[in-house]
Short mmCIF file of N, CA and C in Angstrom, two decimals:
data_model
loop_
_atom_site.label_atom_id
_atom_site.label_comp_id
_atom_site.label_asym_id
_atom_site.label_seq_id
_atom_site.Cartn_x
_atom_site.Cartn_y
_atom_site.Cartn_z
N TYR A 1 288.38 23.04 69.43
CA TYR A 1 287.57 22.79 68.24
C TYR A 1 286.96 24.08 67.71
N GLN A 2 286.53 24.97 68.62
CA GLN A 2 285.85 26.18 68.17
C GLN A 2 286.76 27.05 67.30
N ARG A 3 288.07 27.05 67.56
CA ARG A 3 288.97 27.84 66.75
C ARG A 3 289.05 27.30 65.33
N ARG A 4 288.64 26.07 65.09
CA ARG A 4 288.74 25.46 63.78
C ARG A 4 287.46 25.62 62.97
N VAL A 5 286.54 26.49 63.39
CA VAL A 5 285.29 26.64 62.65
C VAL A 5 285.43 27.57 61.45
N HIS A 6 286.59 28.15 61.26
CA HIS A 6 286.78 29.00 60.09
C HIS A 6 287.63 28.25 59.08
N GLY A 7 287.77 28.79 57.90
CA GLY A 7 288.53 28.12 56.86
C GLY A 7 287.61 27.29 55.98
N VAL A 8 288.10 26.18 55.51
CA VAL A 8 287.38 25.35 54.55
C VAL A 8 286.36 24.43 55.22
N ALA A 9 286.70 23.88 56.36
CA ALA A 9 285.87 22.85 56.99
C ALA A 9 284.38 23.19 57.11
N PRO A 10 284.02 24.39 57.57
CA PRO A 10 282.59 24.67 57.71
C PRO A 10 281.80 24.60 56.40
N PHE A 11 282.50 24.77 55.29
CA PHE A 11 281.81 24.77 54.01
C PHE A 11 281.64 23.38 53.42
N VAL A 12 282.43 22.43 53.86
CA VAL A 12 282.35 21.10 53.27
C VAL A 12 281.90 20.02 54.24
N ARG A 13 281.99 20.28 55.53
CA ARG A 13 281.57 19.28 56.52
C ARG A 13 280.12 19.52 56.91
N ARG A 14 279.32 18.54 56.65
CA ARG A 14 277.90 18.67 56.95
C ARG A 14 277.62 18.58 58.45
N ASP A 15 278.57 18.06 59.25
CA ASP A 15 278.36 17.94 60.68
C ASP A 15 278.67 19.22 61.44
N VAL A 16 279.17 20.24 60.76
CA VAL A 16 279.47 21.52 61.41
C VAL A 16 278.27 22.44 61.22
N ASN A 17 277.65 22.81 62.33
CA ASN A 17 276.52 23.73 62.28
C ASN A 17 277.07 25.15 62.12
N TYR A 18 277.00 25.66 60.94
CA TYR A 18 277.63 26.93 60.62
C TYR A 18 276.57 27.99 60.42
N ASN A 19 276.51 28.93 61.34
CA ASN A 19 275.52 29.99 61.26
C ASN A 19 276.23 31.35 61.20
N LYS A 20 275.46 32.41 61.16
CA LYS A 20 276.04 33.74 61.02
C LYS A 20 276.98 34.08 62.17
N GLU A 21 276.63 33.71 63.38
CA GLU A 21 277.48 34.00 64.53
C GLU A 21 278.81 33.26 64.42
N ALA A 22 278.76 32.00 64.01
CA ALA A 22 279.98 31.21 63.85
C ALA A 22 280.85 31.81 62.74
N TYR A 23 280.21 32.26 61.66
CA TYR A 23 280.94 32.88 60.56
C TYR A 23 281.65 34.14 61.04
N GLU A 24 280.94 35.00 61.75
CA GLU A 24 281.54 36.24 62.23
C GLU A 24 282.66 35.98 63.23
N LEU A 25 282.48 34.99 64.10
CA LEU A 25 283.53 34.62 65.04
C LEU A 25 284.75 34.10 64.29
N GLY A 26 284.53 33.26 63.30
CA GLY A 26 285.62 32.74 62.49
C GLY A 26 286.40 33.85 61.80
N GLN A 27 285.69 34.85 61.27
CA GLN A 27 286.34 35.97 60.61
C GLN A 27 287.20 36.75 61.61
N LYS A 28 286.67 36.95 62.80
CA LYS A 28 287.40 37.69 63.83
C LYS A 28 288.67 36.94 64.25
N ILE A 29 288.54 35.64 64.47
CA ILE A 29 289.68 34.82 64.87
C ILE A 29 290.72 34.78 63.75
N CYS A 30 290.25 34.61 62.54
CA CYS A 30 291.16 34.55 61.40
C CYS A 30 291.91 35.87 61.23
N GLN A 31 291.23 36.97 61.39
CA GLN A 31 291.88 38.29 61.29
C GLN A 31 292.99 38.41 62.32
N ARG A 32 292.71 37.99 63.55
CA ARG A 32 293.71 38.07 64.62
C ARG A 32 294.91 37.17 64.28
N GLU A 33 294.64 35.97 63.82
CA GLU A 33 295.72 35.05 63.50
C GLU A 33 296.55 35.52 62.32
N MET A 34 295.92 36.14 61.33
CA MET A 34 296.66 36.65 60.18
C MET A 34 297.57 37.81 60.60
N LYS A 35 297.12 38.63 61.52
CA LYS A 35 297.96 39.72 62.02
C LYS A 35 299.20 39.17 62.72
N ILE A 36 299.03 38.09 63.47
CA ILE A 36 300.17 37.45 64.15
C ILE A 36 301.14 36.90 63.12
N LEU A 37 300.63 36.18 62.12
CA LEU A 37 301.49 35.63 61.08
C LEU A 37 302.19 36.75 60.31
N GLU A 38 301.48 37.81 60.01
CA GLU A 38 302.06 38.95 59.30
C GLU A 38 303.24 39.51 60.10
N LYS A 39 303.08 39.61 61.41
CA LYS A 39 304.15 40.13 62.26
C LYS A 39 305.34 39.17 62.27
N PHE A 40 305.11 37.88 62.40
CA PHE A 40 306.21 36.90 62.35
C PHE A 40 307.01 37.08 61.07
N LEU A 41 306.31 37.23 59.96
CA LEU A 41 306.97 37.30 58.66
C LEU A 41 307.59 38.67 58.38
N SER A 42 307.40 39.62 59.26
CA SER A 42 308.03 40.94 59.07
C SER A 42 309.52 40.90 59.40
N ASN A 43 309.94 39.89 60.16
CA ASN A 43 311.33 39.79 60.57
C ASN A 43 312.13 38.73 59.84
N HIS A 44 311.45 37.82 59.15
CA HIS A 44 312.11 36.70 58.48
C HIS A 44 311.39 36.38 57.17
N ASP A 45 312.11 35.73 56.28
CA ASP A 45 311.48 35.26 55.04
C ASP A 45 310.52 34.11 55.29
N TYR A 46 310.80 33.35 56.34
CA TYR A 46 309.96 32.21 56.68
C TYR A 46 309.51 32.34 58.13
N ILE A 47 308.63 31.50 58.56
CA ILE A 47 307.98 31.66 59.86
C ILE A 47 308.95 31.68 61.03
N CYS A 48 309.88 30.74 61.05
CA CYS A 48 310.78 30.63 62.22
C CYS A 48 312.15 31.28 62.02
N SER A 49 312.53 31.47 60.78
CA SER A 49 313.89 31.98 60.53
C SER A 49 314.00 32.42 59.08
N SER A 50 315.23 32.58 58.65
CA SER A 50 315.46 32.94 57.25
C SER A 50 315.49 31.71 56.35
N GLN A 51 315.30 30.54 56.95
CA GLN A 51 315.29 29.29 56.19
C GLN A 51 313.94 28.61 56.29
N LEU A 52 313.62 27.88 55.27
CA LEU A 52 312.39 27.10 55.22
C LEU A 52 312.44 25.99 56.28
N THR A 53 311.36 25.85 57.05
CA THR A 53 311.28 24.80 58.06
C THR A 53 309.95 24.08 57.95
N LEU A 54 309.81 23.04 58.73
CA LEU A 54 308.55 22.30 58.77
C LEU A 54 307.38 23.21 59.14
N ALA A 55 307.62 24.20 59.97
CA ALA A 55 306.56 25.14 60.37
C ALA A 55 305.94 25.83 59.16
N ASP A 56 306.75 26.15 58.16
CA ASP A 56 306.23 26.79 56.96
C ASP A 56 305.29 25.86 56.20
N PHE A 57 305.68 24.61 56.08
CA PHE A 57 304.83 23.65 55.37
C PHE A 57 303.49 23.45 56.08
N VAL A 58 303.57 23.30 57.39
CA VAL A 58 302.35 23.07 58.18
C VAL A 58 301.43 24.28 58.09
N CYS A 59 301.98 25.46 58.27
CA CYS A 59 301.17 26.68 58.23
C CYS A 59 300.62 26.93 56.83
N TYR A 60 301.45 26.70 55.82
CA TYR A 60 300.99 26.95 54.46
C TYR A 60 299.83 26.03 54.09
N CYS A 61 299.86 24.81 54.58
CA CYS A 61 298.75 23.88 54.30
C CYS A 61 297.42 24.46 54.76
N GLU A 62 297.42 25.16 55.87
CA GLU A 62 296.19 25.75 56.40
C GLU A 62 295.88 27.11 55.79
N VAL A 63 296.87 27.97 55.75
CA VAL A 63 296.66 29.36 55.33
C VAL A 63 296.62 29.50 53.82
N GLY A 64 297.50 28.79 53.14
CA GLY A 64 297.58 28.91 51.69
C GLY A 64 296.29 28.56 50.97
N GLN A 65 295.55 27.60 51.50
CA GLN A 65 294.31 27.18 50.83
C GLN A 65 293.22 28.25 50.90
N LEU A 66 293.38 29.21 51.78
CA LEU A 66 292.38 30.27 51.92
C LEU A 66 292.48 31.32 50.83
N ARG A 67 293.56 31.32 50.09
CA ARG A 67 293.82 32.34 49.06
C ARG A 67 292.78 32.31 47.95
N SER A 68 292.72 33.42 47.24
CA SER A 68 291.75 33.54 46.14
C SER A 68 292.02 32.53 45.03
N LYS A 69 293.25 32.13 44.82
CA LYS A 69 293.56 31.19 43.74
C LYS A 69 293.11 29.77 44.06
N TYR A 70 292.76 29.53 45.32
CA TYR A 70 292.27 28.21 45.71
C TYR A 70 290.82 28.31 46.19
N MET A 71 290.62 28.54 47.46
CA MET A 71 289.27 28.51 48.02
C MET A 71 288.61 29.89 48.13
N ASN A 72 289.39 30.92 47.99
CA ASN A 72 288.88 32.30 48.03
C ASN A 72 288.08 32.57 49.30
N LEU A 73 288.69 32.24 50.44
CA LEU A 73 288.03 32.43 51.72
C LEU A 73 288.60 33.58 52.53
N TRP A 74 289.72 34.14 52.06
CA TRP A 74 290.33 35.24 52.81
C TRP A 74 291.04 36.17 51.85
N ASP A 75 290.92 37.46 52.11
CA ASP A 75 291.59 38.49 51.31
C ASP A 75 292.92 38.85 51.98
N PHE A 76 294.01 38.53 51.32
CA PHE A 76 295.34 38.78 51.87
C PHE A 76 295.95 40.08 51.36
N SER A 77 295.19 40.91 50.69
CA SER A 77 295.74 42.13 50.10
C SER A 77 296.32 43.10 51.14
N SER A 78 295.84 43.05 52.36
CA SER A 78 296.38 43.95 53.39
C SER A 78 297.47 43.27 54.24
N PHE A 79 297.98 42.15 53.74
CA PHE A 79 299.03 41.41 54.44
C PHE A 79 300.21 41.19 53.50
N PRO A 80 301.03 42.21 53.27
CA PRO A 80 302.12 42.10 52.29
C PRO A 80 303.17 41.05 52.65
N ASN A 81 303.46 40.87 53.91
CA ASN A 81 304.48 39.87 54.29
C ASN A 81 303.98 38.46 54.04
N ILE A 82 302.70 38.22 54.31
CA ILE A 82 302.13 36.90 54.02
C ILE A 82 302.12 36.67 52.52
N SER A 83 301.77 37.69 51.76
CA SER A 83 301.73 37.56 50.29
C SER A 83 303.11 37.23 49.74
N LYS A 84 304.17 37.87 50.26
CA LYS A 84 305.54 37.57 49.82
C LYS A 84 305.93 36.15 50.22
N TRP A 85 305.50 35.72 51.39
CA TRP A 85 305.76 34.36 51.86
C TRP A 85 305.09 33.35 50.93
N PHE A 86 303.85 33.64 50.51
CA PHE A 86 303.16 32.77 49.55
C PHE A 86 304.02 32.60 48.29
N GLU A 87 304.55 33.71 47.80
CA GLU A 87 305.39 33.66 46.59
C GLU A 87 306.62 32.78 46.81
N ARG A 88 307.24 32.91 47.96
CA ARG A 88 308.41 32.07 48.26
C ARG A 88 308.01 30.60 48.36
N MET A 89 306.89 30.33 48.99
CA MET A 89 306.44 28.94 49.15
C MET A 89 306.12 28.31 47.80
N GLU A 90 305.62 29.08 46.86
CA GLU A 90 305.29 28.56 45.53
C GLU A 90 306.54 28.15 44.75
N LYS A 91 307.70 28.63 45.18
CA LYS A 91 308.95 28.29 44.51
C LYS A 91 309.60 27.02 45.08
N VAL A 92 309.02 26.46 46.13
CA VAL A 92 309.55 25.24 46.73
C VAL A 92 309.35 24.09 45.74
N PRO A 93 310.41 23.30 45.50
CA PRO A 93 310.25 22.16 44.57
C PRO A 93 309.09 21.25 45.00
N GLY A 94 308.29 20.88 44.03
CA GLY A 94 307.16 19.99 44.28
C GLY A 94 305.86 20.72 44.59
N TYR A 95 305.91 22.05 44.60
CA TYR A 95 304.71 22.83 44.94
C TYR A 95 303.54 22.50 44.03
N GLU A 96 303.75 22.56 42.74
CA GLU A 96 302.65 22.34 41.78
C GLU A 96 302.05 20.95 41.93
N GLU A 97 302.90 19.95 42.02
CA GLU A 97 302.40 18.58 42.13
C GLU A 97 301.61 18.38 43.42
N SER A 98 302.08 18.99 44.50
CA SER A 98 301.41 18.79 45.79
C SER A 98 300.09 19.53 45.90
N HIS A 99 299.84 20.48 45.01
CA HIS A 99 298.59 21.25 45.07
C HIS A 99 297.58 20.85 44.00
N LYS A 100 297.89 19.83 43.24
CA LYS A 100 296.97 19.38 42.20
C LYS A 100 295.62 18.96 42.79
N GLY A 101 295.63 18.20 43.86
CA GLY A 101 294.38 17.76 44.48
C GLY A 101 293.54 18.92 44.96
N LEU A 102 294.19 19.91 45.53
CA LEU A 102 293.48 21.10 46.00
C LEU A 102 292.86 21.84 44.82
N LYS A 103 293.61 21.99 43.76
CA LYS A 103 293.08 22.66 42.57
C LYS A 103 291.89 21.90 41.99
N ASP A 104 291.98 20.59 42.01
CA ASP A 104 290.89 19.77 41.48
C ASP A 104 289.62 19.90 42.33
N ALA A 105 289.79 20.21 43.62
CA ALA A 105 288.64 20.30 44.53
C ALA A 105 287.96 21.66 44.50
N ILE A 106 288.54 22.63 43.83
CA ILE A 106 287.99 24.00 43.84
C ILE A 106 286.52 24.06 43.41
N PRO A 107 286.10 23.42 42.32
CA PRO A 107 284.68 23.51 41.95
C PRO A 107 283.75 22.99 43.05
N PHE A 108 284.12 21.90 43.67
CA PHE A 108 283.31 21.32 44.74
C PHE A 108 283.25 22.27 45.93
N ILE A 109 284.39 22.77 46.36
CA ILE A 109 284.45 23.68 47.51
C ILE A 109 283.67 24.95 47.22
N THR A 110 283.81 25.48 46.03
CA THR A 110 283.10 26.71 45.64
C THR A 110 281.60 26.51 45.72
N LYS A 111 281.13 25.39 45.23
CA LYS A 111 279.69 25.09 45.28
C LYS A 111 279.21 24.99 46.72
N MET A 112 279.96 24.26 47.55
CA MET A 112 279.56 24.09 48.95
C MET A 112 279.59 25.44 49.69
N LYS A 113 280.59 26.25 49.39
CA LYS A 113 280.69 27.57 50.03
C LYS A 113 279.48 28.43 49.65
N GLN A 114 279.13 28.44 48.39
CA GLN A 114 277.98 29.24 47.93
C GLN A 114 276.70 28.78 48.60
N GLU A 115 276.51 27.48 48.72
CA GLU A 115 275.31 26.95 49.37
C GLU A 115 275.24 27.38 50.82
N LYS A 116 276.35 27.24 51.55
CA LYS A 116 276.35 27.61 52.98
C LYS A 116 276.24 29.11 53.18
N MET A 117 276.92 29.89 52.35
CA MET A 117 276.87 31.35 52.51
C MET A 117 275.47 31.88 52.21
N SER A 118 274.76 31.24 51.30
CA SER A 118 273.41 31.70 50.98
C SER A 118 272.45 31.51 52.15
N LYS A 119 272.82 30.64 53.09
CA LYS A 119 271.96 30.37 54.25
C LYS A 119 272.30 31.24 55.46
N LEU A 120 273.37 32.01 55.37
CA LEU A 120 273.75 32.86 56.51
C LEU A 120 272.84 34.07 56.63
#
């Protein structure tokens, strides 16, 4: 459970006690995980191979929402392989339709994030 304290959940779940230490730990864990993903994507267009697999969909659901165009919780500018993977994932048929709900939630998530960050 502790590994899941970063990302969107701490900003929208009122049952998660999110303090400065938890935020810093989440940033550290996320940085480590992004480096691992960046390395995976240095050898292939997709996570497991040169073809799109279920692993890409599962990972994108978690990582993709952190981007500036959605929740703006992580800066991917120093991760070129992840950024290229994002571009490939956006070309998957059905991408726009499947992200409508996430786009609609941005104002709510942004407000909750600002409220929680102001208390850190």
